[in-house]
Protein backbone atom coordinates (compact mmCIF):
# COMPACT_ATOMS: atom_id res chain seq x y z
CA UNK A 1 0.00 0.00 0.00
CA UNK A 2 1.39 3.40 -1.00
CA UNK A 3 1.53 6.35 1.37
CA UNK A 4 -1.24 8.10 -0.62
CA UNK A 5 -3.46 5.03 -0.30
CA UNK A 6 -2.75 4.81 3.43
CA UNK A 7 -3.62 8.49 3.86
CA UNK A 8 -6.85 8.04 1.86
CA UNK A 9 -7.75 5.07 4.06
CA UNK A 10 -7.16 7.08 7.25
CA UNK A 11 -9.50 9.82 5.99
CA UNK A 12 -12.16 7.31 4.93
CA UNK A 13 -11.96 5.45 8.24
CA UNK A 14 -12.27 8.62 10.30
CA UNK A 15 -15.14 9.97 8.20
CA UNK A 16 -17.09 6.77 8.86
CA UNK A 17 -16.09 6.16 12.49
CA UNK A 18 -16.01 9.63 13.99
CA UNK A 19 -13.92 9.71 17.15
CA UNK A 20 -15.08 12.26 19.71
CA UNK A 21 -18.29 12.94 17.79
CA UNK A 22 -21.23 14.08 19.87
CA UNK A 23 -20.76 16.93 22.31
CA UNK A 24 -19.94 15.32 25.61
CA UNK A 25 -22.57 15.48 28.30
CA UNK A 26 -19.96 14.21 30.76
CA UNK A 27 -18.99 17.07 33.03
CA UNK A 28 -15.44 18.32 32.74
CA UNK A 29 -13.14 17.29 35.59
CA UNK A 30 -13.48 19.40 38.74
CA UNK A 31 -11.50 22.58 38.33
CA UNK A 32 -11.22 22.23 34.54
CA UNK A 33 -11.83 25.23 32.32
CA UNK A 34 -13.94 24.70 29.21
CA UNK A 35 -14.26 26.46 25.90
CA UNK A 36 -16.56 25.90 22.99
CA UNK A 37 -16.48 27.20 19.43
CA UNK A 38 -18.90 26.93 16.55
CA UNK A 39 -17.45 27.34 13.07
CA UNK A 40 -19.30 27.44 9.75
CA UNK A 41 -18.01 27.45 6.22
CA UNK A 42 -20.85 29.16 4.35
CA UNK A 43 -19.31 28.32 0.97
CA UNK A 44 -19.76 24.56 1.32
CA UNK A 45 -21.94 24.21 4.41
CA UNK A 46 -19.43 22.44 6.67
CA UNK A 47 -20.30 23.13 10.29
CA UNK A 48 -18.52 22.12 13.51
CA UNK A 49 -19.07 22.85 17.19
CA UNK A 50 -16.11 21.75 19.28
CA UNK A 51 -15.78 21.73 23.07
CA UNK A 52 -12.51 21.38 24.97
CA UNK A 53 -11.81 21.04 28.68
CA UNK A 54 -8.40 22.02 30.05
CA UNK A 55 -7.27 20.76 33.43
CA UNK A 56 -3.95 21.86 34.94
CA UNK A 57 -2.48 22.77 31.54
CA UNK A 58 -3.57 19.54 29.85
CA UNK A 59 -6.34 18.86 27.37
CA UNK A 60 -8.63 16.66 29.44
CA UNK A 61 -11.57 16.31 27.08
CA UNK A 62 -12.45 17.05 23.46
CA UNK A 63 -15.84 16.49 21.91
CA UNK A 64 -17.51 17.83 18.82
CA UNK A 65 -20.58 17.72 16.67
CA UNK A 66 -20.85 18.63 13.04
CA UNK A 67 -22.05 18.07 9.55
CA UNK A 68 -20.15 18.34 6.33
CA UNK A 69 -17.99 16.60 3.80
CA UNK A 70 -15.88 13.56 4.59
CA UNK A 71 -12.72 15.69 4.81
CA UNK A 72 -14.14 18.05 7.45
CA UNK A 73 -15.63 15.24 9.52
CA UNK A 74 -12.51 13.07 9.29
CA UNK A 75 -10.33 16.02 10.26
CA UNK A 76 -12.45 16.68 13.37
CA UNK A 77 -12.23 12.99 14.27
CA UNK A 78 -8.45 12.88 13.91
CA UNK A 79 -8.07 16.10 15.91
CA UNK A 80 -10.23 14.89 18.80
CA UNK A 81 -8.45 11.55 18.95
CA UNK A 82 -4.98 13.04 19.11
CA UNK A 83 -5.66 16.15 21.24
CA UNK A 84 -6.77 14.54 24.50
CA UNK A 85 -3.80 14.17 26.82
CA UNK A 86 -1.69 16.82 25.09
CA UNK A 87 -0.60 19.89 26.97
CA UNK A 88 -2.18 23.16 25.87
CA UNK A 89 1.16 24.23 24.38
CA UNK A 90 1.53 20.95 22.46
CA UNK A 91 -1.93 21.31 20.97
CA UNK A 92 -1.25 24.92 19.96
CA UNK A 93 1.99 23.78 18.28
CA UNK A 94 0.19 20.93 16.51
CA UNK A 95 -2.54 23.26 15.26
CA UNK A 96 0.17 25.62 13.97
CA UNK A 97 2.00 22.81 12.18
CA UNK A 98 -1.25 21.56 10.62
CA UNK A 99 -2.14 25.08 9.45
CA UNK A 100 1.35 25.57 7.97
CA UNK A 101 1.12 22.33 5.95
CA UNK A 102 -2.38 23.07 4.67
CA UNK A 103 -1.57 26.64 3.67
CA UNK A 104 1.59 25.61 1.82
CA UNK A 105 -0.28 24.54 -1.33
CA UNK A 106 1.63 21.27 -1.22
CA UNK A 107 5.11 22.74 -0.74
CA UNK A 108 5.53 21.58 2.87
CA UNK A 109 5.33 17.90 3.69
CA UNK A 110 3.50 16.86 6.82
CA UNK A 111 5.68 15.31 9.51
CA UNK A 112 3.88 12.25 10.90
CA UNK A 113 6.04 12.52 14.03
CA UNK A 114 4.37 15.85 14.80
CA UNK A 115 0.96 15.43 13.18
CA UNK A 116 0.27 11.72 13.56
CA UNK A 117 -2.80 10.73 11.52
CA UNK A 118 -3.39 14.41 10.69
CA UNK A 119 -0.50 14.05 8.21
CA UNK A 120 -3.06 12.26 6.01
CA UNK A 121 -4.51 15.66 5.10
CA UNK A 122 -1.25 16.77 3.45
CA UNK A 123 -2.74 16.22 -0.02
CA UNK A 124 -5.63 18.59 0.73
CA UNK A 125 -3.14 21.47 0.62
CA UNK A 126 -3.06 21.22 -3.18
CA UNK A 127 -6.79 22.01 -3.38
CA UNK A 128 -7.45 25.52 -2.06
CA UNK A 129 -11.20 24.97 -1.90
CA UNK A 130 -10.73 21.96 0.41
CA UNK A 131 -8.27 23.54 2.86
CA UNK A 132 -11.11 25.18 4.79
CA UNK A 133 -12.84 21.80 5.01
CA UNK A 134 -9.84 20.27 6.74
CA UNK A 135 -9.13 23.36 8.88
CA UNK A 136 -12.62 24.08 10.27
CA UNK A 137 -12.35 21.86 13.35
CA UNK A 138 -8.77 23.00 14.01
CA UNK A 139 -9.88 26.64 13.97
CA UNK A 140 -12.69 25.71 16.38
CA UNK A 141 -10.20 23.88 18.61
CA UNK A 142 -7.86 26.85 18.69
CA UNK A 143 -10.72 29.19 19.62
CA UNK A 144 -12.09 26.82 22.29
CA UNK A 145 -8.59 26.27 23.68
CA UNK A 146 -8.04 30.02 23.97
CA UNK A 147 -11.35 30.37 25.84
CA UNK A 148 -10.41 27.57 28.24
CA UNK A 149 -6.88 28.76 28.96
Coordinates of C-alpha atoms in Angstrom, one line a residue, residues 82 86 90 93-94 97-98 110-116 118:
X82 CA -5.0 13.0 19.1
X86 CA -1.7 16.8 25.1
X90 CA 1.5 20.9 22.5
X93 CA 2.0 23.8 18.3
X94 CA 0.2 20.9 16.5
X97 CA 2.0 22.8 12.2
X98 CA -1.3 21.6 10.6
X110 CA 3.5 16.9 6.8
X111 CA 5.7 15.3 9.5
X112 CA 3.9 12.2 10.9
X113 CA 6.0 12.5 14.0
X114 CA 4.4 15.8 14.8
X115 CA 1.0 15.4 13.2
X116 CA 0.3 11.7 13.6
X118 CA -3.4 14.4 10.7

